[in-house]
Tab-separated table of C-alpha atoms in Angstrom:
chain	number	residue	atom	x	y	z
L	5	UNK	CA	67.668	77.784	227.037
L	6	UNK	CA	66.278	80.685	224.915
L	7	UNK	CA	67.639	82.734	222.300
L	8	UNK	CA	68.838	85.081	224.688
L	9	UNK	CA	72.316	82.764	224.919
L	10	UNK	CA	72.792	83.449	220.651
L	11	UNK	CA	72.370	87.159	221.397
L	12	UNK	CA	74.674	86.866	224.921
L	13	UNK	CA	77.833	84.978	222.536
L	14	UNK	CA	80.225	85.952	220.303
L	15	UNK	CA	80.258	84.679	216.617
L	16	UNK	CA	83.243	85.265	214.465
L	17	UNK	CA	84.253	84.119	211.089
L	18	UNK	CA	87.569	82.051	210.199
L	19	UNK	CA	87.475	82.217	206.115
L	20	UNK	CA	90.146	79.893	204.478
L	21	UNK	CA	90.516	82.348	201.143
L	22	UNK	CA	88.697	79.428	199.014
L	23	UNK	CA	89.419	79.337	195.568
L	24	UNK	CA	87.042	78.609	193.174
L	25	UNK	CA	87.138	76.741	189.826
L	26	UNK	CA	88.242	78.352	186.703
L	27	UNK	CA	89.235	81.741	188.938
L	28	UNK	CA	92.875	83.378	189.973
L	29	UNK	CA	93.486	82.886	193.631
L	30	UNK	CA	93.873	86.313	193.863
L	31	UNK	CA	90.140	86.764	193.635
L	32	UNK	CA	89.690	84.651	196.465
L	33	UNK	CA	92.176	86.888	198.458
L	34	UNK	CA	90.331	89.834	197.846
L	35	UNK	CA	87.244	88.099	198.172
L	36	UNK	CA	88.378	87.410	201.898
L	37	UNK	CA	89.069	91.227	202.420
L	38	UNK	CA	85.737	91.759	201.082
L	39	UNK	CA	84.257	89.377	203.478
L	40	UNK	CA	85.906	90.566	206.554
L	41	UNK	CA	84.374	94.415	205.543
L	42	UNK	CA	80.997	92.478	206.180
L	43	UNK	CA	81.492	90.678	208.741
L	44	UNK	CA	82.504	93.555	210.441
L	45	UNK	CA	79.427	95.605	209.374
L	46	UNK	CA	77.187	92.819	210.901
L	47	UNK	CA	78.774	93.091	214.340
L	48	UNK	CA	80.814	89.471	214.240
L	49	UNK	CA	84.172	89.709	216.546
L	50	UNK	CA	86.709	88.433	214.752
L	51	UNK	CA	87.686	87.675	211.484
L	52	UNK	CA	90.342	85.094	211.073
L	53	UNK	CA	92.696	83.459	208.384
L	54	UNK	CA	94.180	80.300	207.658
L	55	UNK	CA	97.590	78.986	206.811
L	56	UNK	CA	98.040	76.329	203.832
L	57	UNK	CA	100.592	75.595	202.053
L	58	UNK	CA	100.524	74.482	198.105
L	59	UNK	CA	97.072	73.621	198.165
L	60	UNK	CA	95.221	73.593	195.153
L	61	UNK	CA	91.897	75.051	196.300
L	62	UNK	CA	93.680	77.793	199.565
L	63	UNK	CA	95.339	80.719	198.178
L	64	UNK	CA	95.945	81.716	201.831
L	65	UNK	CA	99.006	80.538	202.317
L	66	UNK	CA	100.773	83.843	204.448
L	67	UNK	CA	98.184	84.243	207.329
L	68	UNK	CA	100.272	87.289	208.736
L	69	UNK	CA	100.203	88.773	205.149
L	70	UNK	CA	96.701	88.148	204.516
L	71	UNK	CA	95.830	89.405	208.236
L	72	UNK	CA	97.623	92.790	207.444
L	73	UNK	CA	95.687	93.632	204.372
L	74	UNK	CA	92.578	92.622	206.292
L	75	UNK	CA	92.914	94.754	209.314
L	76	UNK	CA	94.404	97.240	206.980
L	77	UNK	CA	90.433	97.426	205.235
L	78	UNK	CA	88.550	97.448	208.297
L	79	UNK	CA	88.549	99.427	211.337
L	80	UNK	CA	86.991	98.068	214.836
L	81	UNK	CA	86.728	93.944	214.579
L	82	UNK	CA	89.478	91.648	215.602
L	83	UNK	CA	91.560	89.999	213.367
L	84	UNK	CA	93.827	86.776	213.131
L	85	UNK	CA	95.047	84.124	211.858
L	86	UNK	CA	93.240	80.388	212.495
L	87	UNK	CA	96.183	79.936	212.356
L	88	UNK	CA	99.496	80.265	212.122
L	89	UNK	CA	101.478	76.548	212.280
L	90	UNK	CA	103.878	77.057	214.459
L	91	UNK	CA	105.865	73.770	213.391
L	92	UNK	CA	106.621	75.577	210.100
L	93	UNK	CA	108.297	78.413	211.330
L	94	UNK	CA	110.742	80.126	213.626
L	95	UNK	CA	109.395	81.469	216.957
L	96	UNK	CA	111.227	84.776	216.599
L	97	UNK	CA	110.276	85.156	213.065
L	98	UNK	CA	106.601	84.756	214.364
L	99	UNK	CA	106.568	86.879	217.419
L	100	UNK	CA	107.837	89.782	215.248
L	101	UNK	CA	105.184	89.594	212.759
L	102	UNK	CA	102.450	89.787	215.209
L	103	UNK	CA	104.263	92.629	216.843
L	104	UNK	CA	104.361	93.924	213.845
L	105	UNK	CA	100.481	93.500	213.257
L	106	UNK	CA	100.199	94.193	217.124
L	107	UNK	CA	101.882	97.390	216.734
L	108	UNK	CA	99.964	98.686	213.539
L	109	UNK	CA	96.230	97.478	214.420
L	110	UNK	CA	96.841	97.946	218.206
L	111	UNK	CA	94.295	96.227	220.615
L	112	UNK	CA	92.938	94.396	216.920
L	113	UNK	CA	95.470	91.360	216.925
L	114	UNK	CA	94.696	87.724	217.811
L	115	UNK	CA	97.529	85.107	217.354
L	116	UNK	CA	95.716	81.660	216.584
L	117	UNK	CA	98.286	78.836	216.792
L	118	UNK	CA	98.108	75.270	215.216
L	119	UNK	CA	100.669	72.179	215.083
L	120	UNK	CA	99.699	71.167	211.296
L	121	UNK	CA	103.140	70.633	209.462
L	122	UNK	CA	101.368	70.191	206.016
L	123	UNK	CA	98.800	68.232	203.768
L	124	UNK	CA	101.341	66.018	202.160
L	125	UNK	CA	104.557	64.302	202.363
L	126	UNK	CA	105.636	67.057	199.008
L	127	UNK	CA	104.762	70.188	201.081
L	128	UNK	CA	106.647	68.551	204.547
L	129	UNK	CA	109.334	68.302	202.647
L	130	UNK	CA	109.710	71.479	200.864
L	131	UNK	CA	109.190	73.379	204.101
L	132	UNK	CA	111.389	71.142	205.820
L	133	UNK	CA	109.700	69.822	208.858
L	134	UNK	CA	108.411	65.993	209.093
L	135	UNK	CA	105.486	65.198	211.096
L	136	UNK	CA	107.192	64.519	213.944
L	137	UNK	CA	107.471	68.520	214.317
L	138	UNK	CA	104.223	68.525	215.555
L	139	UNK	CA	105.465	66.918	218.630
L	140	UNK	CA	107.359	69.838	219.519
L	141	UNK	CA	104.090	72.086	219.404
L	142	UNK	CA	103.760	72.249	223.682
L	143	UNK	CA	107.774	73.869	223.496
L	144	UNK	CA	107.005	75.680	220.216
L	145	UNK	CA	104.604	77.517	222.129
L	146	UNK	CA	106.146	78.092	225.475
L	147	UNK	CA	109.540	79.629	223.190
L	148	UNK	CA	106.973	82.034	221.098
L	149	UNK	CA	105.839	83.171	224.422
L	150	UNK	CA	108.933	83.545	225.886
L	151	UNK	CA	109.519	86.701	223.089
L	152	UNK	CA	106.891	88.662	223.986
L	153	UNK	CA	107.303	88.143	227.524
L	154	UNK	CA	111.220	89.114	227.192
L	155	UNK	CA	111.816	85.845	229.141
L	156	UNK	CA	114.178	84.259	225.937
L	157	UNK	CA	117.276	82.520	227.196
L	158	UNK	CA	118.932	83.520	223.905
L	159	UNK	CA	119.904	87.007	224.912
L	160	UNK	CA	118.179	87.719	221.867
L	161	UNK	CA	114.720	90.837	221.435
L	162	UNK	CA	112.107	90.287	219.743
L	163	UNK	CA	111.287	93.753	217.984
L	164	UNK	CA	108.541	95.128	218.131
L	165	UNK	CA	107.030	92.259	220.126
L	166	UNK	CA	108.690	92.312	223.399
L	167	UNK	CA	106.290	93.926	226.023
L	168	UNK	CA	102.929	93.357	223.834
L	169	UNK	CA	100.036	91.590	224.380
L	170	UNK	CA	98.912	89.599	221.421
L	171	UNK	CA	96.131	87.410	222.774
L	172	UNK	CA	97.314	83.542	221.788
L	173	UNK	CA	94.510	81.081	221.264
L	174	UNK	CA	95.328	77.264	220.129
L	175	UNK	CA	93.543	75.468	217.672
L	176	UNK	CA	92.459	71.979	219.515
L	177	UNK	CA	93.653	69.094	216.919
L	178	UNK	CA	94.315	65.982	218.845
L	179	UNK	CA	96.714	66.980	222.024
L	180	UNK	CA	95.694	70.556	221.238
L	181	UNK	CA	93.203	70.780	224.325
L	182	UNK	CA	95.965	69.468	226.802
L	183	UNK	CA	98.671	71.843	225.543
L	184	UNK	CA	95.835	74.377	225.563
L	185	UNK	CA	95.287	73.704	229.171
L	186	UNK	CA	98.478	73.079	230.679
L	187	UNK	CA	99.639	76.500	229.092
L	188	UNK	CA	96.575	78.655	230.314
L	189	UNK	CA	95.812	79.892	227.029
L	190	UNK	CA	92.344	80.543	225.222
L	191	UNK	CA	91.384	77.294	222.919
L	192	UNK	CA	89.784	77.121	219.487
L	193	UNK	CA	87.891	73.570	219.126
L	194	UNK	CA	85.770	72.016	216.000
L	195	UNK	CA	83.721	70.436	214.171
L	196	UNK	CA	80.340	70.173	215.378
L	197	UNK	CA	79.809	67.465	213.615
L	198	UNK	CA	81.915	65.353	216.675
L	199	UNK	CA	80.143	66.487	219.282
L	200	UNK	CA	81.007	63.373	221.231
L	201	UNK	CA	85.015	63.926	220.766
L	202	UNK	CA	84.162	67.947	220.973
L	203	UNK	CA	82.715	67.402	224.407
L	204	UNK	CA	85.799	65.313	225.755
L	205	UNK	CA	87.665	68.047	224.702
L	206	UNK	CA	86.228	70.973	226.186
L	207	UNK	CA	86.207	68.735	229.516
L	208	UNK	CA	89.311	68.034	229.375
L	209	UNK	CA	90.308	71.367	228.935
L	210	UNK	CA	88.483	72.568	231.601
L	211	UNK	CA	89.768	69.920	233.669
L	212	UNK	CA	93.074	70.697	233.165
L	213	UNK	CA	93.332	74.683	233.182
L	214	UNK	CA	95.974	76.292	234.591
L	215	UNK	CA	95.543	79.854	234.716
L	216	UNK	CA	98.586	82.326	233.391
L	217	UNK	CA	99.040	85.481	232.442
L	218	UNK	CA	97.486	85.200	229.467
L	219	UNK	CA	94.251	83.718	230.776
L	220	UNK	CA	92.729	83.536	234.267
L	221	UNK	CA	90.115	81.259	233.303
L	222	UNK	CA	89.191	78.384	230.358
L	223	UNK	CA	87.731	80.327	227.543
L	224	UNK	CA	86.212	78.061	225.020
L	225	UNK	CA	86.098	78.883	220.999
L	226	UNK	CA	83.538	76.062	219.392
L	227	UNK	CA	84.274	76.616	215.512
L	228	UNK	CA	82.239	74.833	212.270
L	229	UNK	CA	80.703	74.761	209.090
L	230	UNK	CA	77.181	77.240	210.062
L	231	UNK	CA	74.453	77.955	206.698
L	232	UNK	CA	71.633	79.657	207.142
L	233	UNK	CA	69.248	79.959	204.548
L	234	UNK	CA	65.331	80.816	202.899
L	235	UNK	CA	65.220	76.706	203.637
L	236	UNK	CA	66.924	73.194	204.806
L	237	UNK	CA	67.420	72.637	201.085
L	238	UNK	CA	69.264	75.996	199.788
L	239	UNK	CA	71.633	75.881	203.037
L	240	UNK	CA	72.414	72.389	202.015
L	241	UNK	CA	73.371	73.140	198.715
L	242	UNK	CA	75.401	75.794	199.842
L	243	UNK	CA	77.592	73.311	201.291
L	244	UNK	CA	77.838	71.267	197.964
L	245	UNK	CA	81.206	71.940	196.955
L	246	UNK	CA	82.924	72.234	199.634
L	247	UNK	CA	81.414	68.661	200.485
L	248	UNK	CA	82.591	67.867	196.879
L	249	UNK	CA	85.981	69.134	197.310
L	250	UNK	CA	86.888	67.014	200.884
L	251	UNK	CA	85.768	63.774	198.938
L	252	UNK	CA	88.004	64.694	195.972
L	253	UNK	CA	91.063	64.984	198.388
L	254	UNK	CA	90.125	61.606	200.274
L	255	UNK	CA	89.841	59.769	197.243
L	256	UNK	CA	92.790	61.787	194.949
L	257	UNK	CA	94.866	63.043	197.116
L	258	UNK	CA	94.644	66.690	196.380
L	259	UNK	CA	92.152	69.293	197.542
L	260	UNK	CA	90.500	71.430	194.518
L	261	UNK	CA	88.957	74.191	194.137
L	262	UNK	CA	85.415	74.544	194.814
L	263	UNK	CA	83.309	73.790	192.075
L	264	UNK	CA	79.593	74.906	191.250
L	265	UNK	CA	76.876	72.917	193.173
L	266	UNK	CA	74.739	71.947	190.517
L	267	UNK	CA	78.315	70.827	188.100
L	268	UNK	CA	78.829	68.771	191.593
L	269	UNK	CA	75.160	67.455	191.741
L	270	UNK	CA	75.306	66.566	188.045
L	271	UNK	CA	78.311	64.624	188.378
L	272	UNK	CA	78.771	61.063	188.515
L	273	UNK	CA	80.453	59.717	191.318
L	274	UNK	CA	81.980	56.366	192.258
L	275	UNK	CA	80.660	54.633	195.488
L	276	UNK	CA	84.129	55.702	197.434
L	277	UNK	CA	83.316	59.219	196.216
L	278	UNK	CA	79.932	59.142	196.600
L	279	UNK	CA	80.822	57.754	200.574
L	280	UNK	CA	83.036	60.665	201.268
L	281	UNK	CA	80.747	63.250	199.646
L	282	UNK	CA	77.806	62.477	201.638
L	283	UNK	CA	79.343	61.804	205.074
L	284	UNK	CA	81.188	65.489	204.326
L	285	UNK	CA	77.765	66.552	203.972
L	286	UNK	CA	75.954	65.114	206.980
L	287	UNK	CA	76.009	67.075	210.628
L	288	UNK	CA	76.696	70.561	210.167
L	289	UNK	CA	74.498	73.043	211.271
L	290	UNK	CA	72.370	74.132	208.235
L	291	UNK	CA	68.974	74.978	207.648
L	292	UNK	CA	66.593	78.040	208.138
L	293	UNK	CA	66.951	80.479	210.852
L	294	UNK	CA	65.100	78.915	213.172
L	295	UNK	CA	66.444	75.818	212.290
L	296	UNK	CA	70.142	77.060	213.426
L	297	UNK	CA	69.096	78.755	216.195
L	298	UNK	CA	67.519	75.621	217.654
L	299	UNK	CA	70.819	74.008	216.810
L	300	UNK	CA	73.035	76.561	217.898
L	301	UNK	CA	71.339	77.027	221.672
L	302	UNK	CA	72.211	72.507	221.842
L	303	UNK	CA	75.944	73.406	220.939
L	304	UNK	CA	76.179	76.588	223.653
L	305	UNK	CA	73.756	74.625	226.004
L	306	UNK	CA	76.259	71.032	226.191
L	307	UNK	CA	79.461	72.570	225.405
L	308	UNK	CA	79.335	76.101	227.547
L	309	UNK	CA	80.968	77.581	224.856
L	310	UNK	CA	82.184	81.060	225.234
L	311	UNK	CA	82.440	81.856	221.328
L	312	UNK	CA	81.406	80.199	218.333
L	313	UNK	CA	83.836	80.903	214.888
L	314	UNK	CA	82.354	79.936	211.726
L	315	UNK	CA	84.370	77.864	209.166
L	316	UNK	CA	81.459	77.940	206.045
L	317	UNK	CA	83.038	78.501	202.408
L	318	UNK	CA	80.670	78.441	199.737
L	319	UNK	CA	81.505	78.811	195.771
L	320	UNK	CA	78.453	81.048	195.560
L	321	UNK	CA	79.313	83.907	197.035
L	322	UNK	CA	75.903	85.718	196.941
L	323	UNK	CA	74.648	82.772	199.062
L	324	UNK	CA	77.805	82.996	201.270
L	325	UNK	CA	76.837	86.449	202.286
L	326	UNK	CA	73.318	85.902	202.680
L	327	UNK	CA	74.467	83.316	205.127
L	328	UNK	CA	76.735	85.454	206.950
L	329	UNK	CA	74.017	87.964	207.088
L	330	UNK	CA	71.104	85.349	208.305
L	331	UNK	CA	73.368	84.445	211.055
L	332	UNK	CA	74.355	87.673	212.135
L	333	UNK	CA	69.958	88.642	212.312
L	334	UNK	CA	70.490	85.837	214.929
L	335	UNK	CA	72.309	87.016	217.288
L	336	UNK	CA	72.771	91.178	216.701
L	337	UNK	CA	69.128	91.043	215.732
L	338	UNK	CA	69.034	95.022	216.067
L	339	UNK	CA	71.820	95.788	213.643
């Protein structure tokens, strides 16, 4: 397999609006915006957003909001949310904000759906779902649907959205890839750090397919943590604190705000900490260019993938970009 399959795929960026130590989480929402006017001007496809809710180290916690101002400061690449979880909200309250988006940015919209119902038992609560919601996700679906198609049993219109086509993708956490399947919709699948589980769950989503009007076909969305750096050891520290910050919520509870790499490297850890932090580090694709491509052709080659979207957060945000942009000479070498 030659390079030829980086320059034949799509690469998009999901950013989770990071916040960083000792700055307002408004900095890290314009610091998104900033980073999707890149991303554009390096020729990725999308550019994607997240939903949390009272997390620490996420200020995006209004993925529809966020998406708005995004497509709002760019002009040609796709934008959407990675995603919205539908277990927190209403269906019609959902299908009119992407027909709102839709009907703004038209042809611009994607509508990534997850079954999350929140980090802890605190957040469940105050948004008033249990995790049992998440059970619901394969109806939740079918009913947001169901308002865009016009096909409601309620009697009910969803305004703007009835009659649009806001493509629908599902983000693949446990059941995902069966719901994914059995509904004929696009599917969004990580990390690459499982290749193992990833492959069972791009065959079983191929297995399972049923095509519907929103898809004919499986079309496969692989999604992790990418660097790409001068060399093996800069991309790795680019991954420091975020590394630092998924140990700090395994063994506290809570998930910070990224920290500087060398405060991280200079800090002592306990062996639990020191366990999490260096298994969080381990797997992802990082290294120098040719070091990613090599890595990258593997994950297209054994998964088929038809789209790879790139997760990396970084509190350096000079290195961040320079990653972006390394990537980006990989596969729209000409731009």
């Amino acid at each position: 397999m030659s390079s030829t399959a980086i320059a034949g795929t799509p690469f998009s960026v999901l950013d989770r609006s990071r916040a960083r130590e000792g700055r307002p989480p408004a900095e890290a929402l314009r610091d998104t915006v900033a980073l999707a006017r890149e991303a554009e001007a390096l020729g990725y496809h999308r550019f994607w957003v997240s939903e949390h809710h009272g997390v620490p180290g996420v200020a995006g916690s209004a993925p529809t909001v966020l998406a708005a101002a995004v497509a709002a400061a760019t002009r040609t690449i796709r934008v959407g949310t990675g995603g919205v979880m539908l277990p927190n909200h209403r269906s019609l309250v959902v299908a009119e904000q992407f027909g709102v988006l839709e009907s703004l940015f038209p042809g611009r919209i994607d509508m990534g759906l997850g079954r999350s119902v929140g980090f802890t038992d605190g957040v469940r609560r105050a948004l008033g779902r249990g995790k049992e919601d998440a059970g619901d996700f394969a109806a939740q679906l079918g009913e947001l649907l169901g308002w865009f198609a016009g096909t409601s049993p309620t009697g009910v219109r969803a305004r703007p959205a009835e009659g649009l086509r806001v493509p629908p993708f599902v983000l693949a956490v446990g059941e995902g890839a069966r719901i994914a399947a059995r509904a004929g919709l696009p599917m969004v699948i990580g990390d690459l750090r499982g290749r193992e589980k990833l492959l069972r769950g791009v065959d079983q989503y191929r297995s399972l397919f049923r095509p519907s009007p929103w898809a004919s076909a499986p079309y496969v969305v692989v999604s992790g943590t990418v660097a790409v750096a001068g060399s093996e050891a800069e991309a790795r520290r680019l991954l420091v604190p975020e590394a630092w910050a998924m140990a700090y919520s395994r063994t506290h509870g809570t998930f910070p705000p990224l920290a500087p790499a060398e405060e991280i490297e200079a800090r002592p850890m306990s062996a639990k900490e020191r366990g999490f932090y260096e298994a969080s580090l381990a797997g992802h694709i990082a290294g120098t260019g040719e070091q990613v491509a090599h890595e990258l052709e593997t994950v297209l080659k054994e998964t088929g993938a038809d789209e790879v979207l790139v997760t990396t957060s970084g509190y350096d945000r000079t290195a961040l970009l320079d990653s972006y942009r390394r990537l980006a000479a990989l596969f729209a070498p000409d731009r």
